[in-house]
Short mmCIF file of N, CA, C and O and ligand atoms in Angstrom, two decimals:
data_model
loop_
_atom_site.label_atom_id
_atom_site.label_comp_id
_atom_site.label_asym_id
_atom_site.label_seq_id
_atom_site.Cartn_x
_atom_site.Cartn_y
_atom_site.Cartn_z
N MET B 1 126.90 193.25 -40.64
CA MET B 1 127.03 191.83 -40.25
C MET B 1 126.91 190.95 -41.48
O MET B 1 127.76 190.14 -41.78
N LYS B 2 125.83 191.17 -42.23
CA LYS B 2 125.65 190.39 -43.46
C LYS B 2 126.85 190.56 -44.38
O LYS B 2 127.35 189.61 -44.96
N PHE B 3 127.30 191.83 -44.47
CA PHE B 3 128.42 192.09 -45.38
C PHE B 3 129.67 191.34 -44.94
O PHE B 3 130.32 190.70 -45.75
N SER B 4 129.98 191.41 -43.62
CA SER B 4 131.23 190.80 -43.17
C SER B 4 131.18 189.27 -43.33
O SER B 4 132.18 188.64 -43.64
N VAL B 5 129.97 188.68 -43.17
CA VAL B 5 129.86 187.23 -43.36
C VAL B 5 130.13 186.88 -44.81
O VAL B 5 130.95 186.01 -45.10
N SER B 6 129.48 187.58 -45.74
CA SER B 6 129.70 187.22 -47.14
C SER B 6 131.12 187.56 -47.56
O SER B 6 131.72 186.87 -48.39
N ALA B 7 131.70 188.62 -46.95
CA ALA B 7 133.09 188.95 -47.27
C ALA B 7 134.02 187.84 -46.82
O ALA B 7 134.96 187.47 -47.54
N SER B 8 133.75 187.26 -45.63
CA SER B 8 134.65 186.20 -45.17
C SER B 8 134.44 184.93 -45.98
O SER B 8 135.37 184.18 -46.22
N ILE B 9 133.19 184.69 -46.43
CA ILE B 9 132.96 183.53 -47.30
C ILE B 9 133.76 183.71 -48.60
O ILE B 9 134.42 182.78 -49.06
N ALA B 10 133.74 184.92 -49.12
CA ALA B 10 134.50 185.19 -50.35
C ALA B 10 135.99 184.99 -50.11
O ALA B 10 136.69 184.43 -50.95
N ALA B 11 136.46 185.42 -48.92
CA ALA B 11 137.88 185.28 -48.59
C ALA B 11 138.26 183.80 -48.51
O ALA B 11 139.29 183.39 -49.03
N VAL B 12 137.38 183.00 -47.89
CA VAL B 12 137.65 181.56 -47.78
C VAL B 12 137.65 180.93 -49.17
O VAL B 12 138.52 180.13 -49.51
N ALA B 13 136.68 181.32 -49.98
CA ALA B 13 136.61 180.78 -51.34
C ALA B 13 137.88 181.11 -52.12
O ALA B 13 138.42 180.26 -52.83
N ALA B 14 138.36 182.34 -51.96
CA ALA B 14 139.58 182.75 -52.65
C ALA B 14 140.77 181.92 -52.16
O ALA B 14 141.62 181.49 -52.95
N LEU B 15 140.78 181.68 -50.86
CA LEU B 15 141.87 180.90 -50.26
C LEU B 15 141.87 179.48 -50.81
O LEU B 15 142.90 178.94 -51.20
N LEU B 16 140.67 178.87 -50.87
CA LEU B 16 140.55 177.50 -51.38
C LEU B 16 140.97 177.46 -52.84
O LEU B 16 141.67 176.54 -53.25
N ALA B 17 140.58 178.47 -53.60
CA ALA B 17 140.92 178.50 -55.02
C ALA B 17 142.43 178.57 -55.18
O ALA B 17 143.02 177.85 -55.99
N SER B 18 143.09 179.42 -54.37
CA SER B 18 144.54 179.55 -54.52
C SER B 18 145.25 178.29 -54.02
O SER B 18 146.25 177.88 -54.59
N ALA B 19 144.67 177.64 -52.98
CA ALA B 19 145.28 176.41 -52.48
C ALA B 19 145.22 175.32 -53.53
O ALA B 19 146.20 174.61 -53.76
N SER B 20 144.06 175.18 -54.19
CA SER B 20 143.94 174.11 -55.17
C SER B 20 144.76 174.41 -56.41
O SER B 20 145.09 173.50 -57.17
N ALA B 21 145.08 175.70 -56.63
CA ALA B 21 145.89 176.05 -57.79
C ALA B 21 147.38 175.77 -57.55
O ALA B 21 148.15 175.65 -58.49
N THR B 22 147.77 175.65 -56.25
CA THR B 22 149.18 175.39 -55.93
C THR B 22 149.56 173.97 -56.35
O THR B 22 148.87 173.03 -55.97
N PRO B 23 150.62 173.82 -57.13
CA PRO B 23 151.00 172.46 -57.50
C PRO B 23 151.51 171.69 -56.28
O PRO B 23 152.29 172.22 -55.48
N LEU B 24 151.05 170.47 -56.10
CA LEU B 24 151.43 169.66 -54.95
C LEU B 24 152.41 168.57 -55.38
O LEU B 24 152.22 167.94 -56.40
N THR B 25 153.44 168.38 -54.56
CA THR B 25 154.33 167.24 -54.81
C THR B 25 153.62 166.00 -54.27
O THR B 25 152.92 166.08 -53.27
N PRO B 26 153.81 164.86 -54.91
CA PRO B 26 153.16 163.65 -54.39
C PRO B 26 153.70 163.32 -53.01
O PRO B 26 154.91 163.32 -52.79
N ARG B 27 152.79 163.08 -52.06
CA ARG B 27 153.20 162.75 -50.70
C ARG B 27 152.43 161.54 -50.23
O ARG B 27 151.31 161.32 -50.63
N ASP B 28 153.06 160.75 -49.36
CA ASP B 28 152.46 159.52 -48.91
C ASP B 28 152.08 159.59 -47.45
O ASP B 28 152.75 160.22 -46.66
N VAL B 29 151.00 158.90 -47.14
CA VAL B 29 150.56 158.77 -45.76
C VAL B 29 151.46 157.76 -45.05
O VAL B 29 151.78 156.72 -45.61
N PHE B 30 151.91 158.12 -43.84
CA PHE B 30 152.83 157.26 -43.09
C PHE B 30 152.27 157.07 -41.69
O PHE B 30 152.11 158.04 -40.96
N VAL B 31 151.93 155.84 -41.35
CA VAL B 31 151.35 155.53 -40.05
C VAL B 31 152.20 154.44 -39.40
O VAL B 31 151.89 153.25 -39.49
N PRO B 32 153.32 154.83 -38.77
CA PRO B 32 154.25 153.82 -38.25
C PRO B 32 153.73 153.11 -37.01
O PRO B 32 153.17 153.75 -36.12
N PRO B 33 153.90 151.80 -36.93
CA PRO B 33 153.49 151.06 -35.74
C PRO B 33 154.40 151.33 -34.54
O PRO B 33 155.62 151.44 -34.69
N ILE B 34 153.80 151.44 -33.36
CA ILE B 34 154.55 151.66 -32.12
C ILE B 34 155.18 150.34 -31.69
O ILE B 34 154.52 149.30 -31.65
N LEU B 35 156.47 150.37 -31.36
CA LEU B 35 157.19 149.16 -30.90
C LEU B 35 157.29 149.12 -29.38
O LEU B 35 157.30 148.05 -28.77
N TYR B 36 157.42 150.28 -28.76
CA TYR B 36 157.52 150.38 -27.30
C TYR B 36 156.81 151.65 -26.85
O TYR B 36 157.06 152.70 -27.45
N PRO B 37 155.95 151.59 -25.85
CA PRO B 37 155.63 150.45 -24.98
C PRO B 37 154.87 149.35 -25.71
O PRO B 37 154.16 149.61 -26.67
N HIS B 38 155.07 148.11 -25.19
CA HIS B 38 154.36 146.96 -25.74
C HIS B 38 153.53 146.32 -24.63
O HIS B 38 153.57 146.78 -23.48
N ALA B 39 152.81 145.25 -24.98
CA ALA B 39 152.02 144.54 -23.97
C ALA B 39 152.97 144.05 -22.88
O ALA B 39 154.02 143.48 -23.18
N GLY B 40 152.65 144.31 -21.63
CA GLY B 40 153.51 143.88 -20.54
C GLY B 40 154.41 144.98 -20.01
O GLY B 40 155.00 144.82 -18.94
N THR B 41 154.52 146.10 -20.73
CA THR B 41 155.33 147.22 -20.25
C THR B 41 154.69 147.82 -18.99
O THR B 41 153.47 147.97 -18.92
N VAL B 42 155.55 148.14 -18.01
CA VAL B 42 155.08 148.82 -16.80
C VAL B 42 155.89 150.11 -16.64
O VAL B 42 157.12 150.07 -16.57
N TRP B 43 155.21 151.23 -16.62
CA TRP B 43 155.84 152.53 -16.42
C TRP B 43 155.44 153.05 -15.04
O TRP B 43 154.32 152.82 -14.59
N THR B 44 156.36 153.80 -14.43
CA THR B 44 156.07 154.44 -13.15
C THR B 44 156.04 155.95 -13.36
O THR B 44 156.88 156.50 -14.08
N VAL B 45 155.05 156.58 -12.73
CA VAL B 45 154.86 158.03 -12.81
C VAL B 45 156.19 158.76 -12.60
O VAL B 45 156.93 158.43 -11.67
N GLY B 46 156.50 159.69 -13.45
CA GLY B 46 157.70 160.51 -13.31
C GLY B 46 158.92 159.97 -14.03
O GLY B 46 159.87 160.72 -14.25
N GLN B 47 158.92 158.69 -14.39
CA GLN B 47 160.06 158.13 -15.13
C GLN B 47 160.10 158.71 -16.54
O GLN B 47 159.09 159.17 -17.06
N ARG B 48 161.28 158.63 -17.13
CA ARG B 48 161.39 158.99 -18.54
C ARG B 48 161.64 157.71 -19.35
O ARG B 48 162.36 156.82 -18.90
N HIS B 49 161.00 157.63 -20.50
CA HIS B 49 161.14 156.47 -21.38
C HIS B 49 161.17 156.92 -22.82
O HIS B 49 160.56 157.94 -23.16
N ASN B 50 161.84 156.13 -23.64
CA ASN B 50 161.78 156.36 -25.08
C ASN B 50 160.64 155.57 -25.70
O ASN B 50 160.66 154.34 -25.66
N VAL B 51 159.66 156.28 -26.24
CA VAL B 51 158.67 155.62 -27.08
C VAL B 51 159.35 155.35 -28.42
O VAL B 51 160.04 156.22 -28.94
N THR B 52 159.20 154.15 -28.95
CA THR B 52 159.83 153.85 -30.24
C THR B 52 158.80 153.34 -31.24
O THR B 52 157.78 152.76 -30.85
N TRP B 53 159.08 153.57 -32.51
CA TRP B 53 158.17 153.11 -33.57
C TRP B 53 159.00 152.75 -34.79
O TRP B 53 160.17 153.13 -34.92
N ASP B 54 158.38 151.98 -35.65
CA ASP B 54 159.06 151.41 -36.81
C ASP B 54 159.05 152.40 -37.97
O ASP B 54 157.99 152.76 -38.47
N THR B 55 160.23 152.83 -38.37
CA THR B 55 160.32 153.80 -39.48
C THR B 55 160.82 153.13 -40.76
O THR B 55 161.10 153.82 -41.74
N SER B 56 160.91 151.80 -40.76
CA SER B 56 161.52 151.12 -41.91
C SER B 56 160.69 151.30 -43.19
O SER B 56 161.24 151.22 -44.28
N ASP B 57 159.38 151.54 -43.05
CA ASP B 57 158.54 151.72 -44.24
C ASP B 57 158.32 153.19 -44.58
O ASP B 57 157.44 153.50 -45.38
N ALA B 58 159.08 154.10 -43.97
CA ALA B 58 158.83 155.52 -44.17
C ALA B 58 159.00 155.89 -45.64
O ALA B 58 160.04 155.65 -46.23
N PRO B 59 157.95 156.46 -46.25
CA PRO B 59 158.07 156.88 -47.65
C PRO B 59 159.01 158.09 -47.79
O PRO B 59 159.30 158.76 -46.79
N VAL B 60 159.46 158.32 -49.00
CA VAL B 60 160.37 159.44 -49.26
C VAL B 60 159.73 160.76 -48.87
O VAL B 60 160.33 161.59 -48.18
N ASN B 61 158.49 160.96 -49.31
CA ASN B 61 157.77 162.20 -49.02
C ASN B 61 156.59 161.87 -48.13
O ASN B 61 155.71 161.11 -48.52
N ILE B 62 156.58 162.45 -46.95
CA ILE B 62 155.52 162.17 -45.98
C ILE B 62 154.56 163.36 -45.95
O ILE B 62 154.99 164.51 -45.94
N THR B 63 153.25 163.05 -45.91
CA THR B 63 152.23 164.11 -45.88
C THR B 63 152.43 165.03 -44.69
O THR B 63 152.42 166.24 -44.80
N ASN B 64 152.60 164.41 -43.52
CA ASN B 64 152.78 165.20 -42.30
C ASN B 64 153.96 164.62 -41.54
O ASN B 64 153.84 163.59 -40.90
N GLY B 65 155.11 165.29 -41.61
CA GLY B 65 156.33 164.76 -41.00
C GLY B 65 156.45 165.04 -39.51
O GLY B 65 157.37 164.56 -38.86
N LYS B 66 155.51 165.83 -38.96
CA LYS B 66 155.54 166.17 -37.54
C LYS B 66 154.65 165.23 -36.76
O LYS B 66 153.51 164.99 -37.16
N GLY B 67 155.17 164.71 -35.65
CA GLY B 67 154.39 163.77 -34.86
C GLY B 67 153.98 164.34 -33.52
O GLY B 67 154.56 165.32 -33.04
N PHE B 68 152.97 163.72 -32.91
CA PHE B 68 152.66 163.96 -31.51
C PHE B 68 152.08 162.69 -30.92
O PHE B 68 151.58 161.83 -31.64
N ILE B 69 152.24 162.57 -29.60
CA ILE B 69 151.83 161.35 -28.89
C ILE B 69 150.83 161.74 -27.81
O ILE B 69 151.08 162.66 -27.03
N MET B 70 149.73 161.02 -27.77
CA MET B 70 148.73 161.25 -26.73
C MET B 70 148.49 159.96 -25.96
O MET B 70 148.83 158.88 -26.41
N LEU B 71 147.92 160.12 -24.77
CA LEU B 71 147.65 159.00 -23.88
C LEU B 71 146.20 158.56 -24.04
O LEU B 71 145.30 159.39 -24.15
N ARG B 72 146.01 157.24 -24.06
CA ARG B 72 144.66 156.66 -24.06
C ARG B 72 144.47 155.85 -22.78
O ARG B 72 145.43 155.31 -22.24
N LYS B 73 143.24 155.78 -22.33
CA LYS B 73 142.91 154.91 -21.20
C LYS B 73 141.55 154.28 -21.44
O LYS B 73 140.63 154.97 -21.90
N ALA B 74 141.45 152.99 -21.14
CA ALA B 74 140.19 152.25 -21.29
C ALA B 74 139.60 152.41 -22.69
O ALA B 74 138.39 152.55 -22.85
N GLY B 75 140.48 152.43 -23.68
CA GLY B 75 140.01 152.48 -25.06
C GLY B 75 139.62 153.85 -25.55
O GLY B 75 139.08 153.99 -26.65
N LEU B 76 139.90 154.91 -24.74
CA LEU B 76 139.56 156.27 -25.15
C LEU B 76 140.80 157.16 -25.13
O LEU B 76 141.62 157.06 -24.21
N THR B 77 140.93 158.04 -26.10
CA THR B 77 142.04 158.98 -26.11
C THR B 77 141.76 160.09 -25.11
O THR B 77 140.69 160.69 -25.12
N THR B 78 142.73 160.32 -24.20
CA THR B 78 142.59 161.37 -23.20
C THR B 78 143.16 162.67 -23.78
O THR B 78 143.82 162.64 -24.82
N PRO B 79 142.95 163.81 -23.11
CA PRO B 79 143.55 165.06 -23.60
C PRO B 79 145.04 165.19 -23.28
O PRO B 79 145.63 166.22 -23.58
N VAL B 80 145.66 164.17 -22.69
CA VAL B 80 147.05 164.29 -22.24
C VAL B 80 148.01 164.14 -23.41
O VAL B 80 148.03 163.11 -24.08
N ILE B 81 148.81 165.17 -23.63
CA ILE B 81 149.83 165.16 -24.69
C ILE B 81 151.16 164.78 -24.04
O ILE B 81 151.62 165.46 -23.12
N LEU B 82 151.78 163.70 -24.51
CA LEU B 82 153.05 163.27 -23.94
C LEU B 82 154.24 163.92 -24.65
O LEU B 82 155.29 164.15 -24.04
N GLN B 83 154.07 164.18 -25.92
CA GLN B 83 155.18 164.77 -26.68
C GLN B 83 154.58 165.36 -27.96
O GLN B 83 153.56 164.86 -28.45
N ASN B 84 155.19 166.42 -28.45
CA ASN B 84 154.61 167.12 -29.59
C ASN B 84 155.71 167.67 -30.48
O ASN B 84 156.83 167.92 -30.02
N ASN B 85 155.39 167.79 -31.76
CA ASN B 85 156.22 168.54 -32.69
C ASN B 85 157.61 167.92 -32.90
O ASN B 85 158.60 168.63 -32.97
N PHE B 86 157.65 166.60 -32.98
CA PHE B 86 158.92 165.93 -33.28
C PHE B 86 158.86 165.36 -34.69
O PHE B 86 157.78 165.19 -35.27
N ASN B 87 160.02 165.04 -35.21
CA ASN B 87 160.13 164.47 -36.55
C ASN B 87 159.72 162.99 -36.50
O ASN B 87 160.35 162.21 -35.80
N ILE B 88 158.72 162.64 -37.27
CA ILE B 88 158.18 161.28 -37.27
C ILE B 88 159.21 160.26 -37.76
O ILE B 88 159.12 159.07 -37.47
N ARG B 89 160.25 160.72 -38.46
CA ARG B 89 161.29 159.81 -38.95
C ARG B 89 162.29 159.40 -37.86
O ARG B 89 163.13 158.54 -38.08
N LEU B 90 162.25 160.07 -36.70
CA LEU B 90 163.22 159.80 -35.65
C LEU B 90 163.14 158.35 -35.16
O LEU B 90 164.15 157.75 -34.81
N GLY B 91 161.93 157.82 -35.08
CA GLY B 91 161.76 156.44 -34.62
C GLY B 91 161.75 156.31 -33.12
O GLY B 91 161.45 155.24 -32.59
N ARG B 92 162.09 157.38 -32.41
CA ARG B 92 162.03 157.34 -30.95
C ARG B 92 161.92 158.77 -30.43
O ARG B 92 162.39 159.71 -31.06
N ILE B 93 161.26 158.89 -29.29
CA ILE B 93 161.19 160.19 -28.62
C ILE B 93 161.01 159.93 -27.13
O ILE B 93 160.30 159.01 -26.72
N GLU B 94 161.70 160.75 -26.34
CA GLU B 94 161.64 160.56 -24.89
C GLU B 94 160.40 161.25 -24.34
O GLU B 94 160.09 162.37 -24.73
N VAL B 95 159.71 160.56 -23.44
CA VAL B 95 158.54 161.14 -22.78
C VAL B 95 158.69 160.96 -21.28
O VAL B 95 159.42 160.09 -20.82
N THR B 96 158.00 161.80 -20.53
CA THR B 96 157.91 161.65 -19.08
C THR B 96 156.56 161.05 -18.75
O THR B 96 155.53 161.54 -19.24
N VAL B 97 156.55 160.01 -17.94
CA VAL B 97 155.29 159.36 -17.58
C VAL B 97 154.49 160.34 -16.73
O VAL B 97 154.97 160.82 -15.69
N PRO B 98 153.27 160.68 -17.16
CA PRO B 98 152.47 161.68 -16.44
C PRO B 98 151.90 161.13 -15.14
O PRO B 98 151.85 159.91 -14.94
N TRP B 99 151.51 162.05 -14.27
CA TRP B 99 150.93 161.69 -12.97
C TRP B 99 149.46 161.37 -13.18
O TRP B 99 148.62 162.26 -13.20
N VAL B 100 149.20 160.09 -13.40
CA VAL B 100 147.84 159.63 -13.68
C VAL B 100 147.51 158.48 -12.75
O VAL B 100 148.40 157.91 -12.10
N VAL B 101 146.25 158.13 -12.65
CA VAL B 101 145.83 157.01 -11.79
C VAL B 101 146.46 155.72 -12.30
O VAL B 101 146.77 155.58 -13.49
N ASP B 102 146.69 154.78 -11.38
CA ASP B 102 147.23 153.47 -11.77
C ASP B 102 146.24 152.76 -12.69
O ASP B 102 145.02 152.88 -12.52
N GLY B 103 146.78 152.02 -13.64
CA GLY B 103 145.90 151.25 -14.52
C GLY B 103 146.70 150.39 -15.47
O GLY B 103 147.86 150.70 -15.77
N SER B 104 146.07 149.31 -15.93
CA SER B 104 146.74 148.43 -16.88
C SER B 104 146.09 148.54 -18.25
O SER B 104 146.29 147.70 -19.12
N ASP B 105 145.29 149.60 -18.42
CA ASP B 105 144.56 149.78 -19.68
C ASP B 105 144.95 151.09 -20.37
O ASP B 105 144.13 151.75 -20.99
N TYR B 106 146.25 151.45 -20.23
CA TYR B 106 146.76 152.62 -20.95
C TYR B 106 147.27 152.21 -22.32
O TYR B 106 147.76 151.08 -22.51
N GLN B 107 147.16 153.12 -23.25
CA GLN B 107 147.75 152.96 -24.58
C GLN B 107 148.31 154.31 -24.99
O GLN B 107 147.89 155.35 -24.47
N LEU B 108 149.23 154.31 -25.92
CA LEU B 108 149.66 155.56 -26.55
C LEU B 108 149.07 155.60 -27.95
O LEU B 108 148.79 154.55 -28.55
N VAL B 109 148.89 156.80 -28.44
CA VAL B 109 148.54 156.95 -29.85
C VAL B 109 149.54 157.91 -30.46
O VAL B 109 149.78 159.00 -29.94
N LEU B 110 150.19 157.44 -31.50
CA LEU B 110 151.20 158.22 -32.22
C LEU B 110 150.56 158.79 -33.46
O LEU B 110 150.10 158.04 -34.32
N PHE B 111 150.51 160.11 -33.53
CA PHE B 111 149.92 160.76 -34.69
C PHE B 111 151.00 161.30 -35.60
O PHE B 111 151.92 161.98 -35.18
N GLY B 112 150.86 160.95 -36.85
CA GLY B 112 151.56 161.64 -37.91
C GLY B 112 150.43 162.03 -38.84
O GLY B 112 149.70 162.98 -38.58
N ASP B 113 150.24 161.22 -39.84
CA ASP B 113 149.11 161.43 -40.75
C ASP B 113 147.81 161.02 -40.09
O ASP B 113 146.78 161.64 -40.27
N SER B 114 147.86 159.92 -39.37
CA SER B 114 146.70 159.49 -38.61
C SER B 114 147.23 158.70 -37.43
O SER B 114 148.43 158.47 -37.33
N GLY B 115 146.38 158.26 -36.54
CA GLY B 115 146.87 157.70 -35.28
C GLY B 115 147.13 156.20 -35.35
O GLY B 115 146.43 155.47 -36.02
N ASN B 116 148.17 155.78 -34.64
CA ASN B 116 148.44 154.36 -34.47
C ASN B 116 148.52 154.06 -32.98
O ASN B 116 149.25 154.73 -32.27
N PHE B 117 147.78 153.04 -32.53
CA PHE B 117 147.71 152.73 -31.10
C PHE B 117 148.78 151.73 -30.70
O PHE B 117 149.07 150.80 -31.44
N SER B 118 149.31 151.90 -29.50
CA SER B 118 150.16 150.87 -28.91
C SER B 118 149.25 149.81 -28.30
O SER B 118 148.05 150.04 -28.13
N PRO B 119 149.80 148.65 -27.92
CA PRO B 119 149.02 147.73 -27.09
C PRO B 119 148.73 148.37 -25.74
O PRO B 119 149.34 149.38 -25.38
N ASN B 120 147.83 147.76 -24.96
CA ASN B 120 147.60 148.21 -23.58
C ASN B 120 148.83 147.92 -22.73
O ASN B 120 149.44 146.86 -22.87
N PHE B 121 149.17 148.86 -21.87
CA PHE B 121 150.29 148.66 -20.95
C PHE B 121 149.92 149.31 -19.62
O PHE B 121 148.85 149.92 -19.49
N THR B 122 150.82 149.17 -18.64
CA THR B 122 150.51 149.60 -17.27
C THR B 122 151.24 150.88 -16.90
O THR B 122 152.42 151.03 -17.22
N ILE B 123 150.54 151.77 -16.21
CA ILE B 123 151.18 152.90 -15.52
C ILE B 123 150.81 152.78 -14.05
O ILE B 123 149.65 152.56 -13.71
N GLN B 124 151.84 152.86 -13.20
CA GLN B 124 151.63 152.76 -11.76
C GLN B 124 152.43 153.86 -11.06
O GLN B 124 153.22 154.55 -11.69
N GLY B 125 152.21 153.98 -9.77
CA GLY B 125 153.03 154.90 -8.99
C GLY B 125 152.26 155.98 -8.28
O GLY B 125 152.75 156.56 -7.32
N SER B 126 151.03 156.27 -8.72
CA SER B 126 150.26 157.31 -8.03
C SER B 126 149.61 156.75 -6.77
O SER B 126 149.29 157.49 -5.85
N GLY B 127 149.40 155.42 -6.75
CA GLY B 127 148.70 154.81 -5.62
C GLY B 127 147.20 154.98 -5.70
O GLY B 127 146.47 154.51 -4.84
N LEU B 128 146.74 155.65 -6.73
CA LEU B 128 145.31 155.85 -6.92
C LEU B 128 144.85 155.05 -8.12
O LEU B 128 145.54 155.04 -9.15
N ALA B 129 143.69 154.41 -7.98
CA ALA B 129 143.14 153.68 -9.12
C ALA B 129 141.63 153.73 -9.04
O ALA B 129 141.08 153.86 -7.95
N PHE B 130 141.01 153.73 -10.16
CA PHE B 130 139.55 153.55 -10.16
C PHE B 130 139.09 153.00 -11.50
O PHE B 130 139.89 152.91 -12.42
C1 NAG L 1 159.27 163.44 -53.50
O1 NAG L 1 159.20 164.85 -53.71
C2 NAG L 1 160.11 165.31 -54.68
C3 NAG L 1 160.02 166.82 -54.74
O2 NAG L 1 159.80 167.37 -53.49
C4 NAG L 1 159.76 164.70 -56.03
O3 NAG L 1 160.70 165.13 -57.00
C5 NAG L 1 159.81 163.18 -55.92
O4 NAG L 1 159.35 162.62 -57.13
C6 NAG L 1 158.92 162.70 -54.78
N1 NAG L 1 159.15 161.25 -54.60
C7 NAG L 1 158.16 160.39 -54.42
C8 NAG L 1 158.57 158.97 -54.25
O5 NAG L 1 156.98 160.72 -54.35
C1 NAG L 2 166.39 157.71 -25.20
O1 NAG L 2 167.19 157.54 -26.35
C2 NAG L 2 168.27 158.47 -26.43
C3 NAG L 2 168.96 158.23 -27.75
O2 NAG L 2 169.33 156.90 -27.92
C4 NAG L 2 169.19 158.27 -25.25
O3 NAG L 2 170.23 159.21 -25.30
C5 NAG L 2 168.40 158.48 -23.97
O4 NAG L 2 169.20 158.21 -22.83
C6 NAG L 2 167.19 157.54 -23.95
N1 NAG L 2 166.37 157.85 -22.78
C7 NAG L 2 165.97 156.94 -21.92
C8 NAG L 2 165.08 157.42 -20.83
O5 NAG L 2 166.29 155.76 -22.02
C1 NAG L 3 142.90 147.83 -24.50
O1 NAG L 3 141.97 147.94 -23.45
C2 NAG L 3 140.72 148.48 -23.85
C3 NAG L 3 139.84 148.71 -22.64
O2 NAG L 3 140.26 147.96 -21.53
C4 NAG L 3 140.07 147.52 -24.85
O3 NAG L 3 138.84 148.06 -25.27
C5 NAG L 3 140.99 147.37 -26.04
O4 NAG L 3 140.45 146.43 -26.94
C6 NAG L 3 142.37 146.95 -25.62
N1 NAG L 3 143.23 147.04 -26.78
C7 NAG L 3 144.11 146.10 -27.11
C8 NAG L 3 144.92 146.38 -28.31
O5 NAG L 3 144.26 145.09 -26.44
#
């Protein structure tokens, strides 16, 4: 047990050493603002919509070019993934509105390098609210 622990520590140390020895190209953090949904948007469960974001400031080299979108409610990020593994340069991606309780305090968070929140918007259609 002791041996395998120190062996894995050595393996991690070797990995870190080789990673830091790899020459890195300069890359920029890109956190594009969400354009849609915006304040006042109303989505109905089951509909499909294009989430859009501003790519006009996209740097040439992006640290993390893959995006994913999660749902927030009441100021907290939920575990609901709306879309994953898309190119952050696309500027839009189609999502299906999930079957969630009605509310006017939903937000999206678009992750590339770090998260950017949409304004609060409404999801309706389940008939359930709390
Ligand atoms: C982008 O990366 C390329 C190589 O991958 C490099 O030659 C270039 O200088 C980088 N550009 C910027 C603006 O960082
Ligand atoms: C989303 O955008 C794509 C590309 O413009 C379009 O083909 C598609 O119909 C749009 N989807 C919706 C739900 O509007
Ligand atoms: C969205 O709503 C939450 C909770 O209702 C609130 O804490 C947050 O400040 C609101 N965000 C914006 C951008 O209005």
